[in-house]
Coordinates of C-alpha atoms and ligand atoms in Angstrom, one line a residue:
X1 CA -19.2 16.8 -24.9
X2 CA -17.4 20.2 -24.6
X3 CA -17.7 22.0 -21.4
X4 CA -16.7 25.5 -20.3
X5 CA -14.3 27.1 -17.8
X6 CA -15.7 30.0 -16.0
X7 CA -14.6 32.2 -13.1
X8 CA -17.0 31.9 -10.1
X9 CA -19.7 34.6 -9.9
X10 CA -18.1 36.2 -6.9
X11 CA -14.9 37.0 -8.9
X12 CA -16.5 40.2 -10.3
X13 CA -16.0 41.7 -6.8
X14 CA -13.5 40.9 -4.2
X15 CA -14.4 37.8 -2.3
X16 CA -15.4 39.0 1.1
X17 CA -13.1 37.4 3.6
X18 CA -13.8 38.2 7.2
X19 CA -12.1 37.1 10.4
X20 CA -14.6 36.0 13.1
X21 CA -13.4 37.8 16.3
X22 CA -11.9 35.5 18.9
X23 CA -13.2 35.8 22.5
X24 CA -10.7 36.9 25.1
X25 CA -7.9 35.7 22.8
X26 CA -7.2 32.8 25.1
X27 CA -6.5 29.6 23.2
X28 CA -9.6 27.6 22.8
X29 CA -8.2 24.4 24.3
X30 CA -5.4 23.8 26.9
X31 CA -2.8 21.6 25.3
X32 CA -1.5 18.8 27.4
X33 CA 0.8 15.9 26.5
X34 CA -1.9 13.3 26.7
X35 CA -3.6 14.9 23.7
X36 CA -3.9 12.4 20.9
X37 CA -2.2 13.7 17.7
X38 CA -4.1 12.1 14.8
X39 CA -2.2 12.0 11.4
X40 CA -3.5 14.8 9.3
X41 CA -3.6 15.2 5.5
X42 CA -4.7 18.5 3.9
X43 CA -6.0 18.0 0.3
X44 CA -6.1 21.0 -2.1
X45 CA -8.3 19.8 -4.9
X46 CA -11.5 20.2 -6.9
X47 CA -15.0 19.0 -5.9
X48 CA -16.3 16.1 -8.1
X49 CA -20.1 16.2 -7.9
X50 CA -20.2 12.5 -8.7
X51 CA -18.0 12.0 -5.6
X52 CA -15.8 9.3 -7.3
X53 CA -12.7 11.5 -7.6
X54 CA -11.4 14.8 -6.3
X55 CA -12.0 16.2 -2.8
X56 CA -14.7 13.5 -2.1
X57 CA -12.3 10.7 -3.0
X58 CA -9.6 12.2 -0.8
X59 CA -11.9 12.4 2.2
X60 CA -13.0 8.8 1.7
X61 CA -9.5 7.4 1.1
X62 CA -8.2 9.2 4.2
X63 CA -11.1 7.9 6.3
X64 CA -10.4 4.4 5.1
X65 CA -6.8 4.7 6.1
X66 CA -7.6 6.2 9.5
X67 CA -6.2 9.7 9.1
X68 CA -7.9 13.1 9.4
X69 CA -8.4 15.0 6.2
X70 CA -9.0 18.8 5.9
X71 CA -10.0 20.3 2.5
X72 CA -9.2 23.4 0.4
X73 CA -11.5 23.6 -2.6
X74 CA -9.9 24.9 -5.8
X75 CA -12.9 24.4 -8.2
X76 CA -16.3 22.9 -8.3
X77 CA -17.0 20.6 -11.2
X78 CA -20.3 19.4 -12.5
X79 CA -19.2 15.9 -13.2
X80 CA -20.6 12.3 -13.4
X81 CA -19.7 8.9 -14.7
X82 CA -19.9 10.2 -18.3
X83 CA -17.4 13.0 -17.8
X84 CA -17.1 16.7 -16.8
X85 CA -20.0 18.9 -17.8
X86 CA -18.8 22.1 -16.2
X87 CA -16.0 23.7 -14.1
X88 CA -16.3 26.7 -11.8
X89 CA -12.9 27.9 -10.7
X90 CA -12.4 29.4 -7.2
X91 CA -10.8 32.9 -7.2
X92 CA -7.2 32.5 -6.1
X93 CA -7.6 34.9 -3.1
X94 CA -10.3 32.6 -1.7
X95 CA -8.1 29.6 -2.2
X96 CA -5.5 31.6 -0.2
X97 CA -8.0 32.3 2.5
X98 CA -8.9 28.6 2.8
X99 CA -5.3 27.6 3.0
X100 CA -4.6 30.2 5.7
X101 CA -7.6 29.1 7.7
X102 CA -6.4 25.5 7.8
X103 CA -2.6 25.9 7.9
X104 CA -2.7 28.6 10.6
X105 CA -4.8 26.6 12.9
X106 CA -4.2 22.9 12.4
X107 CA -1.0 20.7 12.5
X108 CA -1.0 19.4 8.9
X109 CA 1.5 16.5 8.4
X110 CA 1.1 16.1 4.6
X111 CA -0.4 18.3 1.8
X112 CA -1.8 16.4 -1.2
X113 CA -2.8 18.3 -4.3
X114 CA -5.5 17.3 -6.9
X115 CA -7.0 19.6 -9.5
X116 CA -5.3 23.0 -9.6
X117 CA -7.1 24.7 -12.5
X118 CA -5.2 28.0 -12.7
X119 CA -1.6 29.2 -12.4
X120 CA -2.8 31.9 -10.0
X121 CA -4.0 29.1 -7.7
X122 CA -0.8 27.3 -8.1
X123 CA 1.1 30.4 -7.1
X124 CA -0.9 31.1 -3.9
X125 CA -0.4 27.4 -3.0
X126 CA 3.3 27.8 -3.5
X127 CA 3.3 30.8 -1.3
X128 CA 1.3 29.1 1.5
X129 CA 3.6 26.1 1.5
X130 CA 6.6 28.4 2.0
X131 CA 4.8 30.2 4.8
X132 CA 3.5 27.0 6.5
X133 CA 6.0 24.2 5.6
X134 CA 4.7 20.6 6.0
X135 CA 6.5 17.2 6.4
X136 CA 5.6 16.0 2.9
X137 CA 4.0 17.3 -0.3
X138 CA 2.2 14.8 -2.6
X139 CA 1.5 16.3 -6.0
X140 CA -1.1 14.5 -8.1
X141 CA -0.8 16.7 -11.3
X142 CA -4.4 16.4 -12.3
X143 CA -4.7 17.7 -15.8
X144 CA -6.5 14.9 -17.7
X145 CA -8.8 12.5 -15.9
X146 CA -9.2 8.8 -16.9
X147 CA -12.4 9.8 -18.6
X148 CA -10.2 11.9 -20.9
X149 CA -11.6 15.2 -19.8
X150 CA -9.0 18.1 -19.5
X151 CA -9.2 19.5 -16.0
X152 CA -6.7 22.3 -16.5
X153 CA -5.6 24.7 -19.2
X154 CA -2.3 24.3 -21.2
X155 CA -0.5 27.1 -19.2
X156 CA -0.8 24.9 -16.1
X157 CA 2.1 22.8 -17.2
X158 CA 4.6 25.5 -16.6
X159 CA 2.8 26.4 -13.4
X160 CA 3.4 22.9 -12.1
X161 CA 7.0 22.6 -13.4
X162 CA 8.1 26.0 -12.0
X163 CA 6.2 26.2 -8.7
X164 CA 5.3 22.8 -7.4
X165 CA 7.5 20.0 -8.9
X166 CA 10.7 21.3 -7.2
X167 CA 8.9 21.2 -3.8
X168 CA 7.2 17.8 -4.2
X169 CA 8.2 14.7 -2.3
X170 CA 6.3 12.7 -4.9
X171 CA 4.4 13.4 -8.1
X172 CA 1.9 10.9 -9.4
X173 CA 1.1 11.6 -13.0
X174 CA -1.0 9.2 -15.1
X175 CA 0.1 8.5 -18.6
X176 CA -1.5 11.5 -20.2
X177 CA -0.3 13.9 -17.4
X178 CA 3.2 12.6 -17.7
X179 CA 3.0 13.2 -21.4
X180 CA 1.6 16.8 -20.9
X181 CA 4.4 17.6 -18.4
X182 CA 7.0 16.4 -20.9
X183 CA 5.6 18.6 -23.8
X184 CA 3.7 15.8 -25.5
X185 CA 6.2 12.9 -25.2
X186 CA 4.4 9.7 -26.4
X187 CA 3.9 7.1 -23.7
X188 CA 2.8 3.7 -25.1
X189 CA 4.9 1.1 -23.3
X190 CA 6.2 0.3 -19.9
X191 CA 9.7 1.3 -21.0
X192 CA 8.3 4.7 -22.1
X193 CA 7.1 5.0 -18.5
X194 CA 10.6 4.3 -17.2
X195 CA 12.0 7.1 -19.5
X196 CA 9.2 9.5 -18.5
X197 CA 9.8 8.9 -14.8
X198 CA 13.5 9.7 -15.2
X199 CA 12.8 12.8 -17.2
X200 CA 10.2 14.1 -14.8
X201 CA 12.7 13.6 -11.9
X202 CA 14.8 16.3 -13.5
X203 CA 12.1 18.9 -12.7
X204 CA 12.9 18.4 -9.0
X205 CA 10.5 16.1 -7.3
X206 CA 12.2 13.7 -4.8
X207 CA 10.2 10.8 -6.1
X208 CA 8.2 10.1 -9.2
X209 CA 5.4 7.5 -9.7
X210 CA 4.1 7.2 -13.3
X211 CA 0.7 5.4 -13.1
X212 CA -0.1 2.9 -15.7
X213 CA -3.9 2.5 -15.2
X214 CA -4.5 3.9 -18.7
X215 CA -1.6 2.1 -20.4
X216 CA -3.2 0.8 -23.6
X217 CA -3.7 -3.0 -23.5
X218 CA -1.4 -3.8 -20.6
X219 CA -2.5 -7.0 -18.8
X220 CA -1.4 -5.8 -15.4
X221 CA -1.8 -2.5 -13.7
X222 CA 1.8 -1.3 -13.7
X223 CA 3.2 1.8 -12.1
X224 CA 6.9 2.9 -12.3
X225 CA 8.5 4.4 -9.3
X226 CA 11.8 6.3 -9.5
X227 CA 13.6 7.9 -6.5
X228 CA 16.4 9.5 -8.4
X229 CA 18.6 6.3 -8.1
X230 CA 16.5 3.2 -8.4
X231 CA 13.4 2.2 -10.3
X232 CA 10.7 0.0 -8.9
X233 CA 8.1 -1.7 -11.1
X234 CA 4.9 -1.9 -9.0
X235 CA 2.6 -4.4 -10.5
X236 CA -0.8 -5.7 -9.6
X237 CA -3.4 -7.7 -11.4
X238 CA -5.7 -5.5 -13.4
X239 CA -9.2 -5.7 -12.0
X240 CA -11.7 -6.1 -14.7
X241 CA -14.2 -3.3 -13.9
X242 CA -15.7 -0.1 -15.2
X243 CA -15.4 1.4 -11.7
X244 CA -12.0 3.1 -12.0
X245 CA -13.1 6.7 -11.7
X246 CA -10.9 8.4 -9.1
X247 CA -8.3 5.7 -8.8
X248 CA -5.5 8.2 -9.3
X249 CA -6.8 10.7 -6.7
X250 CA -7.4 8.0 -4.2
X251 CA -4.0 6.4 -4.8
X252 CA -2.3 9.8 -4.1
X253 CA -4.4 10.5 -1.0
X254 CA -3.7 7.0 0.3
X255 CA 0.0 7.6 -0.2
X256 CA -0.3 10.9 1.7
X257 CA -2.2 9.1 4.5
X258 CA 0.5 6.5 4.9
X259 CA 3.2 9.1 4.9
X260 CA 1.3 11.0 7.5
X261 CA 1.3 7.8 9.6
X262 CA 5.0 7.7 9.3
X263 CA 5.6 5.1 6.6
X264 CA 8.6 5.4 4.4
X265 CA 7.8 6.4 0.8
X266 CA 8.1 3.0 -1.0
X267 CA 6.0 1.1 1.6
X268 CA 3.4 3.9 1.5
X269 CA 3.1 3.4 -2.2
X270 CA 2.8 -0.4 -1.9
X271 CA 0.1 -0.1 0.7
X272 CA -1.7 2.5 -1.4
X273 CA -1.5 0.4 -4.5
X274 CA -2.8 -2.7 -2.7
X275 CA -5.6 -0.5 -1.2
X276 CA -6.7 0.5 -4.6
X277 CA -6.5 -3.0 -6.0
X278 CA -8.5 -4.4 -3.0
X279 CA -11.1 -1.6 -3.2
X280 CA -11.5 -2.1 -6.9
X281 CA -11.9 -5.8 -6.6
X282 CA -14.5 -5.4 -3.8
X283 CA -16.3 -2.8 -5.9
X284 CA -16.0 -4.3 -9.3
X285 CA -19.6 -5.1 -9.9
X286 CA -21.2 -2.1 -8.1
X287 CA -23.3 0.0 -10.5
X288 CA -23.4 3.8 -10.0
X289 CA -24.3 6.0 -12.9
X290 CA -24.9 5.1 -16.6
X291 CA -21.6 6.3 -18.0
X292 CA -18.5 4.3 -19.0
X293 CA -16.6 5.0 -15.8
X294 CA -18.1 4.5 -12.4
X295 CA -16.8 5.3 -8.9
X296 CA -15.6 2.6 -6.5
X297 CA -16.3 2.0 -2.8
X298 CA -13.3 3.3 -0.7
X299 CA -15.0 2.4 2.6
X300 CA -15.3 -1.3 1.8
X301 CA -16.2 -3.0 5.1
X302 CA -14.3 -0.6 7.3
X303 CA -12.7 -2.8 10.0
X304 CA -11.2 -1.4 13.2
X305 CA -7.7 -2.6 12.8
X306 CA -6.5 -1.4 16.2
X307 CA -2.9 -2.5 15.8
X308 CA -0.3 -1.9 18.5
X309 CA 2.5 -1.4 16.0
X310 CA 2.1 0.4 12.7
X311 CA 1.1 -1.9 9.8
X312 CA 4.1 -2.2 7.5
X313 CA 4.0 -3.3 3.9
X314 CA 5.3 -6.9 3.7
X315 CA 9.1 -7.1 3.6
X316 CA 10.3 -10.1 1.7
X317 CA 13.5 -10.3 3.9
X318 CA 11.1 -11.3 6.7
X319 CA 11.1 -14.8 5.0
X320 CA 14.8 -15.4 5.9
X321 CA 14.3 -17.8 8.9
X322 CA 10.7 -18.8 8.9
X323 CA 9.6 -20.8 12.0
X324 CA 6.5 -23.0 11.7
X325 CA 5.2 -24.3 15.0
X326 CA 3.9 -27.9 15.7
X327 CA 1.8 -28.8 18.8
X328 CA 2.8 -32.5 18.7
X329 CA 6.5 -31.6 19.0
X330 CA 5.8 -29.2 21.8
X331 CA 3.9 -31.9 23.6
X332 CA 6.7 -34.5 23.0
X333 CA 9.4 -32.2 24.6
X334 CA 7.1 -30.7 27.2
X335 CA 7.5 -27.2 25.7
X336 CA 4.8 -24.5 25.9
X337 CA 4.0 -22.6 22.6
X338 CA 5.1 -19.3 24.1
X339 CA 8.4 -20.7 25.3
X340 CA 9.3 -22.1 21.8
X341 CA 8.2 -18.9 20.0
X342 CA 10.2 -16.8 22.4
X343 CA 13.2 -19.1 21.9
X344 CA 12.9 -19.2 18.1
X345 CA 12.7 -15.4 17.9
X346 CA 15.6 -15.0 20.3
X347 CA 17.6 -17.5 18.2
X348 CA 17.0 -15.4 15.0
X349 CA 13.6 -16.4 13.6
X350 CA 12.4 -13.5 11.4
X351 CA 8.8 -14.6 11.0
X352 CA 6.6 -17.1 12.9
X353 CA 3.7 -19.2 11.6
X354 CA 1.3 -20.7 14.1
X355 CA 0.3 -24.1 12.7
X356 CA -2.2 -25.9 15.0
X357 CA -3.7 -28.4 12.6
X358 CA -5.9 -30.3 15.1
X359 CA -6.3 -27.8 18.0
X360 CA -9.8 -26.7 18.9
X361 CA -10.6 -23.1 18.0
X362 CA -10.6 -21.8 21.6
X363 CA -7.1 -23.0 22.5
X364 CA -5.8 -22.0 19.0
X365 CA -7.0 -18.5 19.6
X366 CA -5.6 -18.4 23.1
X367 CA -2.2 -19.5 21.8
X368 CA -2.4 -17.0 18.9
X369 CA -3.2 -14.1 21.3
X370 CA -0.3 -15.1 23.5
X371 CA 2.1 -15.3 20.6
X372 CA 1.1 -12.1 19.0
X373 CA 2.2 -10.2 22.1
X374 CA 5.6 -11.9 21.9
X375 CA 6.0 -11.4 18.2
X376 CA 4.9 -7.7 18.2
X377 CA 7.2 -7.0 21.1
X378 CA 10.1 -8.1 18.9
X379 CA 8.5 -6.7 15.7
X380 CA 8.4 -10.1 14.2
X381 CA 5.3 -10.8 12.0
X382 CA 3.0 -13.6 13.2
X383 CA 1.0 -15.5 10.6
X384 CA -1.8 -18.1 11.2
X385 CA -1.9 -21.3 9.2
X386 CA -5.1 -21.7 7.3
X387 CA -7.6 -20.2 9.9
X388 CA -8.6 -16.7 8.6
X389 CA -11.1 -16.4 11.4
X390 CA -8.4 -16.9 14.1
X391 CA -6.1 -14.5 12.2
X392 CA -8.9 -11.8 12.2
X393 CA -9.8 -12.5 15.9
X394 CA -6.3 -11.9 17.1
X395 CA -5.4 -9.3 14.5
X396 CA -2.4 -11.3 13.3
X397 CA -0.2 -10.0 10.6
X398 CA -1.6 -12.4 8.1
X399 CA -2.2 -16.0 7.1
X400 CA -0.5 -18.8 5.2
X401 CA -2.9 -20.9 3.1
X402 CA -2.6 -24.1 1.2
X403 CA -3.9 -25.0 -2.2
X404 CA -7.1 -26.5 -0.7
X405 CA -7.7 -23.9 2.0
X406 CA -9.6 -20.6 1.6
X407 CA -9.1 -19.1 -1.9
X408 CA -6.5 -16.3 -1.8
X409 CA -8.9 -13.7 -3.3
X410 CA -11.4 -14.4 -0.6
X411 CA -8.8 -14.2 2.1
X412 CA -7.5 -10.9 0.6
X413 CA -11.1 -9.5 0.6
X414 CA -11.6 -10.5 4.2
X415 CA -8.2 -9.4 5.5
X416 CA -7.8 -6.1 3.6
X417 CA -4.7 -4.7 1.8
X418 CA -2.0 -4.6 4.4
X419 CA -2.3 -8.1 5.8
X420 CA 0.3 -10.7 4.7
X421 CA -0.9 -13.6 2.7
X422 CA 1.3 -16.6 1.9
X423 CA 0.4 -19.5 -0.4
X424 CA 1.8 -23.1 -0.6
X425 CA 2.9 -23.8 -4.2
X426 CA 4.4 -26.8 -5.9
X427 CA 4.2 -25.7 -9.5
X428 CA 4.8 -22.6 -11.7
X429 CA 1.0 -22.5 -12.3
X430 CA 0.4 -22.3 -8.5
X431 CA 2.9 -19.5 -8.3
X432 CA 1.3 -17.5 -11.1
X433 CA -2.2 -17.9 -9.7
X434 CA -0.9 -16.8 -6.2
X435 CA 0.4 -13.6 -7.8
X436 CA -2.7 -12.9 -9.8
X437 CA -4.8 -13.4 -6.6
X438 CA -2.8 -10.8 -4.6
X439 CA -0.6 -13.0 -2.4
X440 CA 2.6 -11.5 -0.8
X441 CA 4.8 -14.6 -1.0
X442 CA 4.8 -18.3 -1.7
X443 CA 6.0 -21.3 0.2
X444 CA 7.5 -23.9 -2.1
X445 CA 8.1 -27.5 -1.2
X446 CA 8.5 -30.1 0.2
X447 CA 12.1 -29.6 -1.0
X448 CA 13.2 -32.8 0.9
X449 CA 11.1 -35.7 2.2
X450 CA 9.5 -34.7 5.5
X451 CA 7.5 -36.4 8.2
X452 CA 6.0 -33.2 9.5
X453 CA 3.4 -33.2 6.7
X454 CA 1.6 -36.4 5.6
X455 CA 1.7 -37.5 1.9
X456 CA 3.7 -34.5 0.8
X457 CA 5.0 -34.7 -2.7
X458 CA 8.7 -33.8 -2.7
X459 CA 9.8 -31.3 -5.4
X460 CA 13.5 -31.3 -4.8
X461 CA 16.0 -28.5 -5.4
X462 CA 15.1 -28.6 -9.2
X463 CA 11.4 -28.2 -8.5
X464 CA 12.2 -25.4 -6.1
X465 CA 14.3 -23.6 -8.7
X466 CA 11.7 -24.0 -11.4
X467 CA 9.0 -22.5 -9.2
X468 CA 11.3 -19.6 -8.1
X469 CA 12.1 -18.7 -11.7
X470 CA 8.4 -18.7 -12.6
X471 CA 7.4 -16.7 -9.5
X472 CA 6.9 -12.9 -9.5
X473 CA 6.5 -13.2 -5.7
X474 CA 9.2 -13.8 -3.1
X475 CA 9.7 -17.5 -2.2
X476 CA 10.4 -19.3 1.0
X477 CA 11.5 -23.0 0.7
X478 CA 10.0 -25.6 3.0
X479 CA 10.2 -29.3 3.7
X480 CA 12.8 -31.4 5.4
X481 CA 15.2 -28.4 5.7
X482 CA 17.7 -28.2 8.5
X483 CA 21.3 -27.3 9.4
X484 CA 22.7 -30.0 7.1
X485 CA 21.0 -28.8 3.9
X486 CA 19.9 -25.2 4.4
X487 CA 23.0 -23.9 2.7
X488 CA 22.4 -26.0 -0.5
X489 CA 18.9 -24.6 -0.6
X490 CA 19.9 -21.0 -0.3
X491 CA 22.6 -21.5 -2.9
X492 CA 20.4 -22.5 -5.9
X493 CA 21.0 -19.0 -7.2
X494 CA 17.6 -17.4 -7.7
X495 CA 17.2 -13.9 -6.3
X496 CA 13.6 -14.3 -5.1
X497 CA 14.4 -17.2 -2.8
X498 CA 14.4 -15.2 0.4
X499 CA 14.7 -17.9 3.1
X500 CA 13.8 -21.3 4.5
X501 CA 10.8 -22.4 6.5
X502 CA 11.5 -25.0 9.2
X503 CA 9.5 -27.1 11.6
X504 CA 11.3 -30.1 13.2
X505 CA 14.8 -28.5 12.8
X506 CA 13.8 -26.1 15.5
X507 CA 10.9 -27.6 17.4
X508 CA 11.6 -31.4 17.5
X509 CA 14.6 -30.6 19.6
X510 CA 15.5 -30.4 23.2
X511 CA 16.7 -26.8 23.0
X512 CA 14.9 -24.5 20.5
X513 CA 17.2 -21.6 21.1
X514 CA 20.4 -23.5 20.4
X515 CA 19.0 -25.1 17.2
X516 CA 17.7 -21.8 15.9
X517 CA 21.0 -20.0 16.5
X518 CA 22.8 -22.8 14.6
X519 CA 20.5 -22.6 11.7
X520 CA 20.7 -18.8 11.7
X521 CA 24.5 -19.0 11.5
X522 CA 24.3 -21.5 8.6
X523 CA 21.8 -19.3 6.6
X524 CA 23.8 -16.1 7.3
X525 CA 26.9 -17.8 6.0
X526 CA 25.1 -19.1 2.9
X527 CA 23.7 -15.8 1.5
Ligands
ATP1 N1 -8.4 -1.8 -13.4 C1 -7.4 -1.6 -12.5 N2 -7.0 -2.6 -11.7 C2 -6.0 -2.5 -10.8 N3 -5.4 -1.3 -10.6 C3 -5.7 -0.3 -11.3 C4 -6.8 -0.4 -12.4 N4 -6.9 0.9 -13.0 C5 -6.0 1.7 -12.4 N5 -5.3 1.0 -11.4 C6 -4.3 1.6 -10.5 O1 -4.9 2.7 -9.9 C7 -3.9 3.7 -9.7 C8 -4.3 5.0 -10.5 O2 -3.9 4.9 -11.8 P1 -4.7 5.6 -13.0 O3 -3.8 5.5 -14.2 O4 -6.1 5.1 -13.1 O5 -4.7 7.1 -12.4 P2 -5.7 8.3 -13.0 O6 -5.8 8.2 -14.5 O7 -5.0 9.6 -12.5 O8 -7.1 8.1 -12.3 P3 -8.2 9.2 -12.1 O9 -7.7 10.4 -12.8 O10 -9.4 8.6 -12.7 O11 -8.3 9.4 -10.6 C9 -2.6 3.1 -10.3 O12 -1.9 2.5 -9.2 C10 -3.0 2.1 -11.2 O13 -2.1 1.1 -11.4
HMH2 C1 -12.5 17.4 -9.5 C2 -11.6 16.3 -10.0 N1 -10.4 16.2 -9.6 C3 -9.6 15.2 -10.0 C4 -10.1 14.3 -11.0 C5 -9.1 13.2 -11.5 O1 -9.8 12.1 -12.0 C6 -11.4 14.4 -11.4 N2 -11.9 13.6 -12.3 N3 -12.2 15.4 -10.9
MG3 MG1 -5.8 11.4 -12.0

């Protein structure tokens, strides 16, 4: 139903701001270089009493991504899963006081904005950002929430366009907000989203992400990213759930968190989008409130992912020379697993999969822990074949699973959004399902007959091409591939074939380093 805007009660007289007197003026803590700098996001947004969106969503999303989040409150809303029943706008001079308190005292890496309900508030924010510049500014131009409630007056549009868009590193409007910022332009299709992203870029933001959560009857959840030069269509399966309240705020604060951790923009967005998809999938049956749009659980099974190197979003070019280990070959040649992994990486392997089909769990985990040190030292991802438990235990970069192993959706729920999941596929149907389930890449084969894997149906180059053309995910070819035929494989002419996975071509040989260098040369020549 209708709700009212009102100035907060204290606006009738100046908001009393006072400065608590410091002691002897000495700085409270002595800084030394061993102090741990934790990535820091400041969110400038409204409070959502239902806690699914706004300030509360920002705090939860940042906690889930492991960064510190300070908060400047611009408004307090009486809000729940039905909609917004009331808004109490903070006087702008008190927003300014909050901004000054945080920015003058703390090292904020990234500012993220949510509900900015008045042009006066937008102006004081603009001023503060000039006085206290930060590394990145994420503007989520909250004007209309998914519930359809307007969270800002019409004059706000010019406030955003004149004062904030030119300073933004990224703006993240939903369909309705993109329309409002473009004076009512109709957005009904994905191609409308492309046009809107390009037009919004003209207002000055370095990057634009038009979110498609509310796109009428689109089967996937599609967002369009534009950086002024290239478009990226970021797709994920649409999770069937009512619990989508706050997805936009949470996406923007997750992007801010990843930027604060040092991620480049596009990988920050990919991790953020996967975070939302994973959290929605995990929360899809939770019931909070009686209204049509419930909140979701940002803190799904918080796991301490203490990673030595920063988790990066999966990079398909990692699939270029994909080394898959085999204990029987190591035994035959008297090689240790660490020696062959070191040699493969030195020879040019871009990703390693530890495949220990018959090893007992103890020695598998020991080998995995030894290999992860080597791989992370060279910043080469290490995947574990099939065994999710081993992957979790050694904090591997992900897993590769077959059609009869753990289902991808379960693996994704266990591993979280930023782990890499690869799936073995022989058919276009396998490839489509892998995409729907949230995999990062698919392994297609056996391309040629192989004795590394028993009773393995050979798909040939035609089968490989058919699967690649059907796959929305990057593909690595596998099965009987070596120096003599790798070039033929890479030249089938499909853009998402990113590399070849090999076993005996590297590991059933006297010198792994020499063989890997030769294969690397053949592949480099072929692309
Ligand atoms: N059902 C869904 N399944 C998967 N992803 C979704 C779903 N709904 C939205 N998303 C994603 O969540 C992000 C937020 O998009 P959305 O359009 O919901 O923003 P919003 O309307 O600003 O949300 P809110 O205002 O409720 O915070 C986008 O990346 C979008 O693709
Ligand atoms: C306070 C607040 N900020 C942002 C949104 C966006 O959904 C919301 N619903 N409520
Ligand atoms: Mg929103």
